[in-house]
CSV table of N, CA and C in Angstrom, one decimal:
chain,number,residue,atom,x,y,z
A,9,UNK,N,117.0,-2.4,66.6
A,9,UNK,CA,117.9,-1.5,65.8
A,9,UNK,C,117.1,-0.5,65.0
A,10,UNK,N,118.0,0.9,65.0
A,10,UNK,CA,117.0,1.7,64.3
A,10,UNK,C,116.7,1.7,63.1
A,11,UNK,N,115.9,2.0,62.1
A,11,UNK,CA,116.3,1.7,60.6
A,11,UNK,C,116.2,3.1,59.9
A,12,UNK,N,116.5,3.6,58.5
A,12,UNK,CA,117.1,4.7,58.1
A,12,UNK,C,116.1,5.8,58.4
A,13,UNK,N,114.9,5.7,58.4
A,13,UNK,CA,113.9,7.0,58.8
A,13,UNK,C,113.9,7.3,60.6
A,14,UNK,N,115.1,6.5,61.7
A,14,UNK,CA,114.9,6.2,63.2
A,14,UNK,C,114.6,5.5,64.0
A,15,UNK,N,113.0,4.7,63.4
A,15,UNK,CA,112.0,4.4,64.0
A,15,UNK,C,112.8,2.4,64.0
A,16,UNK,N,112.7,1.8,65.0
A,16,UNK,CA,112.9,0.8,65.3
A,16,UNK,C,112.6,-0.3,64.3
A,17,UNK,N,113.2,-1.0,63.4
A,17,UNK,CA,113.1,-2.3,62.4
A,17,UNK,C,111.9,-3.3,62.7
A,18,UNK,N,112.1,-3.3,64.1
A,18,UNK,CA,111.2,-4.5,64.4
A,18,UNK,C,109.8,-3.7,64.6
A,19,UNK,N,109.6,-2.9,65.1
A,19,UNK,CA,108.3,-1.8,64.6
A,19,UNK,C,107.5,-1.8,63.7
A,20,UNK,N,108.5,-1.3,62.4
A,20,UNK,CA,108.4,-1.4,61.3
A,20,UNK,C,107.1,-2.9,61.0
A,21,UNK,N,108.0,-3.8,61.4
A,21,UNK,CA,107.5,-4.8,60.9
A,21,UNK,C,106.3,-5.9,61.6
A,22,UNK,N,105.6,-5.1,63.2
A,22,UNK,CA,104.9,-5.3,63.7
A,22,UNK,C,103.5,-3.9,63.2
A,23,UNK,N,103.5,-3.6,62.2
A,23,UNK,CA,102.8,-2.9,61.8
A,23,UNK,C,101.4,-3.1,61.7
A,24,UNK,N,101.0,-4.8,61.6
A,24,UNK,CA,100.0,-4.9,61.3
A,24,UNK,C,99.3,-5.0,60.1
A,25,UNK,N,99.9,-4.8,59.0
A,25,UNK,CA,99.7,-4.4,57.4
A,25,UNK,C,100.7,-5.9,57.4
A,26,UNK,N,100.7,-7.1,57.6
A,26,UNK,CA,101.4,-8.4,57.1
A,26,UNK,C,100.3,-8.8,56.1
A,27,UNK,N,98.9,-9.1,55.6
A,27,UNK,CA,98.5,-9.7,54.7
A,27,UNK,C,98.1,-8.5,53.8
A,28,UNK,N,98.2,-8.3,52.8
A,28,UNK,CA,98.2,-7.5,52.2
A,28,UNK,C,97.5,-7.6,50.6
A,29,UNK,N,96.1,-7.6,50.3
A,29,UNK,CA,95.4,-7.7,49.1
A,29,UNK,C,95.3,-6.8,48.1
A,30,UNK,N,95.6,-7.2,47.0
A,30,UNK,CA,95.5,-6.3,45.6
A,30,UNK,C,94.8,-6.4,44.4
A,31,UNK,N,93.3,-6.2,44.4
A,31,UNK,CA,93.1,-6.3,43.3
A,31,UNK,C,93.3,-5.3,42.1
A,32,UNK,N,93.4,-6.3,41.0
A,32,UNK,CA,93.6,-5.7,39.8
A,32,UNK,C,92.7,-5.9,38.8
A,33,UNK,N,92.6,-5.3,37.6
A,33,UNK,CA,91.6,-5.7,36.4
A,33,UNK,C,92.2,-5.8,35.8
A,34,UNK,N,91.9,-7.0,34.8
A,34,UNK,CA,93.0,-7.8,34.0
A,34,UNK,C,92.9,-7.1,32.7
A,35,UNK,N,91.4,-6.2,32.3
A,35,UNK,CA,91.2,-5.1,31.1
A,35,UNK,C,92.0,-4.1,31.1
A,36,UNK,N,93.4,-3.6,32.3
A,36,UNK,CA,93.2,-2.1,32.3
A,36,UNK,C,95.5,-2.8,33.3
A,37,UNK,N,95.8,-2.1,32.3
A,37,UNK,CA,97.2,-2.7,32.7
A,37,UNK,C,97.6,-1.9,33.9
A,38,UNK,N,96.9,-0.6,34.0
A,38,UNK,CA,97.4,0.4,34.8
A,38,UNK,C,96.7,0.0,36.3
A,39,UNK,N,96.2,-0.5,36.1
A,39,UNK,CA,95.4,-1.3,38.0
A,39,UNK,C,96.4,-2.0,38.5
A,40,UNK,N,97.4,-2.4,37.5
A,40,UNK,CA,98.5,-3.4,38.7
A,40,UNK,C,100.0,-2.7,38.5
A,41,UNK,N,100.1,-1.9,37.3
A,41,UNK,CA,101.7,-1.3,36.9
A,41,UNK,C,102.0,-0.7,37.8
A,42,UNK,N,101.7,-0.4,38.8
A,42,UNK,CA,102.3,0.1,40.1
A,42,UNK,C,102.1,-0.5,41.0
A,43,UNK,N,100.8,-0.7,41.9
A,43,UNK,CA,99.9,-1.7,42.8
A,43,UNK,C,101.1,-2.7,42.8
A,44,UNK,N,101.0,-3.5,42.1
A,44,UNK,CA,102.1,-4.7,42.3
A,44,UNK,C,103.2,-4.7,43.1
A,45,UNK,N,104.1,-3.6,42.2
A,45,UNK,CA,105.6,-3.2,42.8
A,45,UNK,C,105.5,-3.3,44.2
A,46,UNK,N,104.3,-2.2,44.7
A,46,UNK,CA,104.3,-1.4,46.0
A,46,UNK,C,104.0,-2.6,47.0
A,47,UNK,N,103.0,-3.4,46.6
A,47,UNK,CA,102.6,-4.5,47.5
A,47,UNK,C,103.9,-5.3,47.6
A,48,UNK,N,104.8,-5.4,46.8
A,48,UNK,CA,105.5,-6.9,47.0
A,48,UNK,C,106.7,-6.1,47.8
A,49,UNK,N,106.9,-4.8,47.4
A,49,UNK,CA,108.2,-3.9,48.3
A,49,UNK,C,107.7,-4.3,49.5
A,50,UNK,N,106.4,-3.7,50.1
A,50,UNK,CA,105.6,-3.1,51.5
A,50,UNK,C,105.9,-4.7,52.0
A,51,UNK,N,105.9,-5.8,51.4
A,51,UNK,CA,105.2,-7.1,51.9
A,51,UNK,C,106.7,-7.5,52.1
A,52,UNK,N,108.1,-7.1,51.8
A,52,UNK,CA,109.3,-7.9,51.6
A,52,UNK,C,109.7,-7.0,52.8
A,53,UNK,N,109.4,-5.5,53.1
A,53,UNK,CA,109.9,-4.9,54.2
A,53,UNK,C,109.6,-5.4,55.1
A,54,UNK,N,108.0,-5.8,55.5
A,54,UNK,CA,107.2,-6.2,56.7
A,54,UNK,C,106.8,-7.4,56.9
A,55,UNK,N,107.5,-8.0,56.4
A,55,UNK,CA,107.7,-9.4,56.3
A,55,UNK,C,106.1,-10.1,56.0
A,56,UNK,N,105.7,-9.7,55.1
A,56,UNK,CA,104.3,-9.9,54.7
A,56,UNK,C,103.8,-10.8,53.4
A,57,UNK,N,102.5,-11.0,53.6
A,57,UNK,CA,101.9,-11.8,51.8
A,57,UNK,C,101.0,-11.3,51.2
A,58,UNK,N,101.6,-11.4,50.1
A,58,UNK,CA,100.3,-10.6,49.4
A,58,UNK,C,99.9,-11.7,48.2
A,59,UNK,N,97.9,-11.5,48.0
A,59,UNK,CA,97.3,-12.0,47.5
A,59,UNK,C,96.9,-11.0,46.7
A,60,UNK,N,96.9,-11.5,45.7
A,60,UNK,CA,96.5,-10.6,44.5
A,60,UNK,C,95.0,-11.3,43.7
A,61,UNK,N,94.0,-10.5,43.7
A,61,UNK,CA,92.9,-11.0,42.9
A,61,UNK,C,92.3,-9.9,41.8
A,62,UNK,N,91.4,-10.6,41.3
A,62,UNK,CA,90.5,-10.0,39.8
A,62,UNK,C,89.1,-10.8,39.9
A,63,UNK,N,88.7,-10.0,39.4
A,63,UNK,CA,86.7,-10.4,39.3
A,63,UNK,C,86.3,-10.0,38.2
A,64,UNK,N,85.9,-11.2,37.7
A,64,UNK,CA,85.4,-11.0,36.2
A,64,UNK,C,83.9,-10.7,36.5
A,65,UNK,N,83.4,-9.2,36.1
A,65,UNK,CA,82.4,-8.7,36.7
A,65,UNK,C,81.0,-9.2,35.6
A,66,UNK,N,79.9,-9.4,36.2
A,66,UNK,CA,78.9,-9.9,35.4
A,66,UNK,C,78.9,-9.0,34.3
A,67,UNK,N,78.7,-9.6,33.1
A,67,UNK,CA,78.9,-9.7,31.8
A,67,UNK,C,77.2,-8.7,31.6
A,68,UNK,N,77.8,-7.5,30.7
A,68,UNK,CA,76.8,-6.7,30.2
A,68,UNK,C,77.0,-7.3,28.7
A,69,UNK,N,75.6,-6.4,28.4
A,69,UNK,CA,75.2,-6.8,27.0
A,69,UNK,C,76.2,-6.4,25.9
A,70,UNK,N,76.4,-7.6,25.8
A,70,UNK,CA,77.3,-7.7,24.3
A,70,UNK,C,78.5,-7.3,24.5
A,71,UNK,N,79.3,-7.8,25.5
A,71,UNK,CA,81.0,-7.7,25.3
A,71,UNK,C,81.2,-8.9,26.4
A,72,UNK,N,81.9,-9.9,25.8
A,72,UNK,CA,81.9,-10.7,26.3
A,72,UNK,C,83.5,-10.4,26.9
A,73,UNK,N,83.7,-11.0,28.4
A,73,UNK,CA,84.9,-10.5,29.1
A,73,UNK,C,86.0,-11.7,29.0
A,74,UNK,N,85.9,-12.2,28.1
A,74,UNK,CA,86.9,-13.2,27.5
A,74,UNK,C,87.6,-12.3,26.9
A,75,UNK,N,87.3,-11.9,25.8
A,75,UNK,CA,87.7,-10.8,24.7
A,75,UNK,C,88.5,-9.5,25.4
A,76,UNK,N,88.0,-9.0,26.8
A,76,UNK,CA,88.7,-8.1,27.2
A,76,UNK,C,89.6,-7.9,27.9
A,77,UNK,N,89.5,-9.6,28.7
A,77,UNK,CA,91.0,-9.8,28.9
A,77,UNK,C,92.2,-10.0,28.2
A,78,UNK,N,92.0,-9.7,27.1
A,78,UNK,CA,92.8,-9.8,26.0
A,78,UNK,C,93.1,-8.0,25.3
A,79,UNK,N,92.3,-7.8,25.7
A,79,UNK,CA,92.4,-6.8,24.9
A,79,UNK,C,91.4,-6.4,23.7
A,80,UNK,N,90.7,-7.5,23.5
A,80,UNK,CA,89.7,-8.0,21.9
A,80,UNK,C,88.8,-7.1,22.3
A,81,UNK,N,87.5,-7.1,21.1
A,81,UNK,CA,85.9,-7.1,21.7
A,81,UNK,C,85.6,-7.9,20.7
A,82,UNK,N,84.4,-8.8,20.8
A,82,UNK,CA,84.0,-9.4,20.5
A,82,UNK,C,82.4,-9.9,20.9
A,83,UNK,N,81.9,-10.8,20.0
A,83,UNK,CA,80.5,-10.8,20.8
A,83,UNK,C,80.6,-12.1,21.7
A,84,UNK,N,78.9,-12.2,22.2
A,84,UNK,CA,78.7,-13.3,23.3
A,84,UNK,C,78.5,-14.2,22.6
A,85,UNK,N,78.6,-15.1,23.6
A,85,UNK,CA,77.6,-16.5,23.6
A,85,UNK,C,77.8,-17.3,24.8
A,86,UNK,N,77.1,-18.6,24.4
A,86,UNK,CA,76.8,-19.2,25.8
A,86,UNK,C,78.1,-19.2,26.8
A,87,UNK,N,77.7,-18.6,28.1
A,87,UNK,CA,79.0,-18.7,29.0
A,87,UNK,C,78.8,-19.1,30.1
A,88,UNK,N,80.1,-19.9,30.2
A,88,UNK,CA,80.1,-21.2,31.2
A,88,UNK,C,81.2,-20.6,32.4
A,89,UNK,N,80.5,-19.9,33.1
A,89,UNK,CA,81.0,-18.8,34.4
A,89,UNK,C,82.5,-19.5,35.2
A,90,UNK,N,82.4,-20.7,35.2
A,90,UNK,CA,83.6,-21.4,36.0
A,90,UNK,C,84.7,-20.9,34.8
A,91,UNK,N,84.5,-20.9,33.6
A,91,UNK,CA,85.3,-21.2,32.8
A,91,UNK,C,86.0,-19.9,32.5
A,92,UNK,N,85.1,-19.0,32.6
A,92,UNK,CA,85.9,-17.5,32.6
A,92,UNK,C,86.1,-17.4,33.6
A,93,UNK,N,86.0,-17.7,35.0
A,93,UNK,CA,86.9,-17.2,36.5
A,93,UNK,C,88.4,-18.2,36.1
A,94,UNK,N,88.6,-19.5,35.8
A,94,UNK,CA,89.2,-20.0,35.2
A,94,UNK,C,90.5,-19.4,34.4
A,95,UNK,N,90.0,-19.0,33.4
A,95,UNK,CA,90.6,-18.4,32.4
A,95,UNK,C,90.9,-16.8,32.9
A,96,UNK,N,90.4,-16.4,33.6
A,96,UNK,CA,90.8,-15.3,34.3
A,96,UNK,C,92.1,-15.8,35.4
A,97,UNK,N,91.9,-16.4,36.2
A,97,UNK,CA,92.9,-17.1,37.2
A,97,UNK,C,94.3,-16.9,36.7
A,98,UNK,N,94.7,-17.3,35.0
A,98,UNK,CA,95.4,-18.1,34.7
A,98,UNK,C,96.4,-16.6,34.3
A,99,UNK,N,95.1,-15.6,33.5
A,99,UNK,CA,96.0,-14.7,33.7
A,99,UNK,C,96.3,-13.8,34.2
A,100,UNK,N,95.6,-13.8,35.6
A,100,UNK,CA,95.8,-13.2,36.8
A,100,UNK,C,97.5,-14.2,37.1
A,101,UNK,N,97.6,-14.9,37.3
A,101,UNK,CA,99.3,-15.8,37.3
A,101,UNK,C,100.1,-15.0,36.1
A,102,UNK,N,99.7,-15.0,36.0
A,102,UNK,CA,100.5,-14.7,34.4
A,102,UNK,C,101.2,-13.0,35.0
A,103,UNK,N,100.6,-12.7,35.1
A,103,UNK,CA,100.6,-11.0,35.5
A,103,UNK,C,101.1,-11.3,36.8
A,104,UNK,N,100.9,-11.4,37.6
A,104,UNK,CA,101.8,-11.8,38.9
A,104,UNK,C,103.3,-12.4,38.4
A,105,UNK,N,103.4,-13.2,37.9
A,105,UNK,CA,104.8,-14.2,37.6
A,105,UNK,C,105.6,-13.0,36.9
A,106,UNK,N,105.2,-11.9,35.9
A,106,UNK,CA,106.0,-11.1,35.4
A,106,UNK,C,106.4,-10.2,36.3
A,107,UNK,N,105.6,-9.3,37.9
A,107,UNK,CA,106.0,-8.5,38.8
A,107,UNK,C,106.8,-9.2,39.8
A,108,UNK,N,106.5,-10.2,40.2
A,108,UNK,CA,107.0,-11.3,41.2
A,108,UNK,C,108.9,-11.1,41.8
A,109,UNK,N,109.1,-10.5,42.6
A,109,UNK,CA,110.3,-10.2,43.0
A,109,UNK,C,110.9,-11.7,43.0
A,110,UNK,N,112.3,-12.0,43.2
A,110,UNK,CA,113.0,-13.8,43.0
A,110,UNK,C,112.9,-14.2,44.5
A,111,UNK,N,112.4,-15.0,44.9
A,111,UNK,CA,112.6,-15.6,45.9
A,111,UNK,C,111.2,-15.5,46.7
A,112,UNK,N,110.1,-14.7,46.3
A,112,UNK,CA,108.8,-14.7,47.0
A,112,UNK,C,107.8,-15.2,46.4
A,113,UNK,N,106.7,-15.4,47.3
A,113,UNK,CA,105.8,-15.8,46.9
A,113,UNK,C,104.2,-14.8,46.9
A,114,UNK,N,103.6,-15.1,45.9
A,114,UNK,CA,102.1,-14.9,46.3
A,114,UNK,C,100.8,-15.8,45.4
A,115,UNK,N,100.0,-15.2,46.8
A,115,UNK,CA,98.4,-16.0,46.2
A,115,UNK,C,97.6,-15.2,45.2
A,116,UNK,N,96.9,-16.0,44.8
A,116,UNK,CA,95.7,-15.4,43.9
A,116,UNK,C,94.4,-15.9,43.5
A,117,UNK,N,93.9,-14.9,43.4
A,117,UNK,CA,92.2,-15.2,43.5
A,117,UNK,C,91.5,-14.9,42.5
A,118,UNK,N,90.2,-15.5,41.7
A,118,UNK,CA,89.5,-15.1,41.0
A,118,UNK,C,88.5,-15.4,41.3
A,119,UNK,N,88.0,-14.1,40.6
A,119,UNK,CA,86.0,-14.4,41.2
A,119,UNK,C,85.2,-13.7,40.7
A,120,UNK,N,84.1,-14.4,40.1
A,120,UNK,CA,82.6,-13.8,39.7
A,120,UNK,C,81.5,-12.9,40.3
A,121,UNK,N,81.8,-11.7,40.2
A,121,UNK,CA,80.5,-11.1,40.5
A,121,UNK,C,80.5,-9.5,40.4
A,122,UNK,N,80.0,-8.8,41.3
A,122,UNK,CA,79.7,-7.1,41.6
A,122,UNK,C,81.0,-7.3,42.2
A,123,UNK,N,82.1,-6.4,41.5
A,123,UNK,CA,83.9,-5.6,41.8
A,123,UNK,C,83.8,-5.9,43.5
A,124,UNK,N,83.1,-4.7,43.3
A,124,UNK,CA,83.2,-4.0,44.7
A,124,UNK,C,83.0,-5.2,45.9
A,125,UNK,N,82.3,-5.6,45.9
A,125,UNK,CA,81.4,-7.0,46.9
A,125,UNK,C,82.4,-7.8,46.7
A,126,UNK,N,82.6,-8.2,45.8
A,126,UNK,CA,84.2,-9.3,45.9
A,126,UNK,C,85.1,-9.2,46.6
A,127,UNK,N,85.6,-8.1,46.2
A,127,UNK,CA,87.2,-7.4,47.4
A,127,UNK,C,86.5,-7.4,48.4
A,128,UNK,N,86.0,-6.9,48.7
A,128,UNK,CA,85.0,-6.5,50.0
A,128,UNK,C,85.7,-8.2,50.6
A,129,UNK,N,84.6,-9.5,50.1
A,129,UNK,CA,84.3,-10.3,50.8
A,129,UNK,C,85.9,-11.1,50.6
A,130,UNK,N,86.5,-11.1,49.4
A,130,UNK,CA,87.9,-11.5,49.9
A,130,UNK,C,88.4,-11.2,50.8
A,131,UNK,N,88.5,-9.6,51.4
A,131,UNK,CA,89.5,-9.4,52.2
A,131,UNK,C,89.2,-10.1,53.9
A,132,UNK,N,87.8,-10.0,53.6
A,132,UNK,CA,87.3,-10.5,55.2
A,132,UNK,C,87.7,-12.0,55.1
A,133,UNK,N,87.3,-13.0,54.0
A,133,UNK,CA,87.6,-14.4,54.1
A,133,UNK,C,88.8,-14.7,54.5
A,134,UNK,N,90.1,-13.7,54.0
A,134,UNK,CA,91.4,-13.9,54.1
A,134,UNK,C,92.2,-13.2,55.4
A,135,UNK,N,91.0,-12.3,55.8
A,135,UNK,CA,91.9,-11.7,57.1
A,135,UNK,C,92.9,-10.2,56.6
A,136,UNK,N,92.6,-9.7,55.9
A,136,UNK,CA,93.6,-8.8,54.9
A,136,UNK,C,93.5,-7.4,56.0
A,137,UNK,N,94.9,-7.4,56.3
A,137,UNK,CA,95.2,-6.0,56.9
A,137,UNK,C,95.7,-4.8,56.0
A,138,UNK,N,95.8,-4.9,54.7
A,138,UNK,CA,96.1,-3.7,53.8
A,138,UNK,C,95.4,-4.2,52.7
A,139,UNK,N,95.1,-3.3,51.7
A,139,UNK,CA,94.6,-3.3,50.5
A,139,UNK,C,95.2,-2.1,49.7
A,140,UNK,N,95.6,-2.0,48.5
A,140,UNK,CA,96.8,-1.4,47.6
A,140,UNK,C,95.6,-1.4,46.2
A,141,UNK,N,94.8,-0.3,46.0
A,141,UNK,CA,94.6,-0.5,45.1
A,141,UNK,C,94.9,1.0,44.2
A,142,UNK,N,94.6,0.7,42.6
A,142,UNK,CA,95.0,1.5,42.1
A,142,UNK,C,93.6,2.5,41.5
A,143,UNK,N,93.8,4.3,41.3
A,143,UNK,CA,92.7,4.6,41.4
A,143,UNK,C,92.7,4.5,39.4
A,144,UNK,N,91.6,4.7,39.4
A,144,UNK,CA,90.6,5.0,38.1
A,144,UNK,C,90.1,6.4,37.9
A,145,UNK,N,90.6,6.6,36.8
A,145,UNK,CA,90.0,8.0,36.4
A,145,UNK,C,88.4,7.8,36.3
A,146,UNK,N,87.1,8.6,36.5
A,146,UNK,CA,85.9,8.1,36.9
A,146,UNK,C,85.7,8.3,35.4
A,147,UNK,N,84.6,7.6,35.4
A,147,UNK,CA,83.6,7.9,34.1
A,147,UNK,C,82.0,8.5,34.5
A,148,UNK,N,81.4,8.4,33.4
A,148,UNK,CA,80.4,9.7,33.9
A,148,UNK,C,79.3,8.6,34.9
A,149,UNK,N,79.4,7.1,34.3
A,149,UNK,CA,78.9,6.1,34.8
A,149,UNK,C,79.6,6.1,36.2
A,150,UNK,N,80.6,6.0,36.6
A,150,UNK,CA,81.4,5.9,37.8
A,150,UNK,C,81.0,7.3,38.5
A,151,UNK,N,80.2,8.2,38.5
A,151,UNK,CA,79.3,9.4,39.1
A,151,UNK,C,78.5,9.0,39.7
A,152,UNK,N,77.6,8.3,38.7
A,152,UNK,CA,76.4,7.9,38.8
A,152,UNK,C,76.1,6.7,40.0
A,153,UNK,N,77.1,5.8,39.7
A,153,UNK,CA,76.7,4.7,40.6
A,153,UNK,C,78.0,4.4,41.5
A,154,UNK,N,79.0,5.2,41.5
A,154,UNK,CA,80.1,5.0,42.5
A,154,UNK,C,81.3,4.1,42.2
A,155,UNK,N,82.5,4.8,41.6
A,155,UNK,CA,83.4,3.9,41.3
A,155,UNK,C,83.5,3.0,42.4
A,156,UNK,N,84.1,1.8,42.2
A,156,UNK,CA,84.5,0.5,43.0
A,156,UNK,C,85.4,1.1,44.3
A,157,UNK,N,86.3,1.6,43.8
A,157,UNK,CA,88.0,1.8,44.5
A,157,UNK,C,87.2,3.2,45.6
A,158,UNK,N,86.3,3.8,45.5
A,158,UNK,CA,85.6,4.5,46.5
A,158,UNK,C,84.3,3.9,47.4
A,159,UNK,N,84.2,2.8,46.8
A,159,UNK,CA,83.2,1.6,47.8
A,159,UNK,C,84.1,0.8,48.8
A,160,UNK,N,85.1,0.6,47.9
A,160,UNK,CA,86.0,-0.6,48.7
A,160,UNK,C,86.9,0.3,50.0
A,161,UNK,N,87.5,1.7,49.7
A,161,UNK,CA,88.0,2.7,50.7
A,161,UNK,C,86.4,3.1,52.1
A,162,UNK,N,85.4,3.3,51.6
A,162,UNK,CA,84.2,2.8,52.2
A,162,UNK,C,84.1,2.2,52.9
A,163,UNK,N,84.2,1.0,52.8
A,163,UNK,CA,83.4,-0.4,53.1
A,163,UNK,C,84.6,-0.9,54.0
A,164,UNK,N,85.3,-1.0,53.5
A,164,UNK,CA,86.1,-2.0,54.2
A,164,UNK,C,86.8,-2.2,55.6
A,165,UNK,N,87.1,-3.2,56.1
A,165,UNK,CA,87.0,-2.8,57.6
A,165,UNK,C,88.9,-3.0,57.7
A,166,UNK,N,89.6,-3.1,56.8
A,166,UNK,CA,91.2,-2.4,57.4
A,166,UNK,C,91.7,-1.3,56.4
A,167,UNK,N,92.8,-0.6,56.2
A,167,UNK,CA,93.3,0.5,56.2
A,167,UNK,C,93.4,0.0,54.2
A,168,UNK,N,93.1,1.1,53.3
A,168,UNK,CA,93.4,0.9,52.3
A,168,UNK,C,93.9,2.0,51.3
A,169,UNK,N,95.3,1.7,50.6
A,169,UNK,CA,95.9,2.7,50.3
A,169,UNK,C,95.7,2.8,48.4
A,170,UNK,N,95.2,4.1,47.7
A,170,UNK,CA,95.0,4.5,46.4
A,170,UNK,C,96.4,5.0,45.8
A,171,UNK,N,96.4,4.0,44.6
A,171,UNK,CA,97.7,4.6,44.3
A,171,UNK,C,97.1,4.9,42.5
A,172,UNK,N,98.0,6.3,42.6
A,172,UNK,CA,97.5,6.9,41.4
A,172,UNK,C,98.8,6.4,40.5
């Protein structure tokens, strides 16, 4: 049966785009306030799943990324790495459970390390035929060494869509 643009329903949904990854940054609200919606719409047309992840990126000097998941700054001290992927997880859920359409589901991932190399290696471990992420206005640092969201459109070996 056709569906409202012509093209055949079941088409539609042999697309190939069924797993579908999102990372977000739990510092920066604007990485999922759209990303989300679009993933969970694209994944409910195409009968799809989407996993949503965050990487709490190695910790520079003097801002500890507890504090920025929050919103805070604050200083360091001793960190116990499980414990911020951990506490990142929780509010990676947290942020999914508020977008979360009624009746679906999704996964979620947290992980320590270099942004970019994470998504990267999520999407291969999980098989990820789409990736939804949201772009970043650059910084003069993001010149220099290459925002993430232009490594991961790079690098990665299925189709990935920037949403401004």
């Amino acid at each position: 049966m056709a569906g409202p643009n012509g093209v055949d329903d079941k088409e539609n949904t042999m697309s190939g785009e069924n797993k579908i990854l999102v990372p977000i940054d739990l510092a920066h609200e604007s990485s999922w306030r759209k990303t989300l919606p679009e993933a969970f719409d694209r994944a409910s047309r195409q009968g799809g799943t989407v996993t949503v992840m965050t990487v709490v990126p190695d910790i520079m000097a003097g801002l500890d990324w507890r504090y920025a998941i929050r919103g805070e700054t604050g200083g360091s001290e001793d960190l116990d790495r499980r414990k911020l992927v951990a506490d990142a997880d929780e509010r990676l859920r947290q942020v999914v459970a508020e977008y979360l359409p009624p009746g679906m589901e999704a996964d979620t991932i947290a992980r320590h390390g270099a942004v970019y190399e994470e998504i990267l290696n999520v999407a291969e471990e999980i098989g990820t035929d789409f990736i939804i992420m949201a772009a970043n206005r650059p910084s003069l640092s993001d010149y220099l060494l290459g925002p993430n969201t232009a490594r991961v459109v790079r690098h990665a070996r299925c189709s990935v869509s920037v949403i401004r």
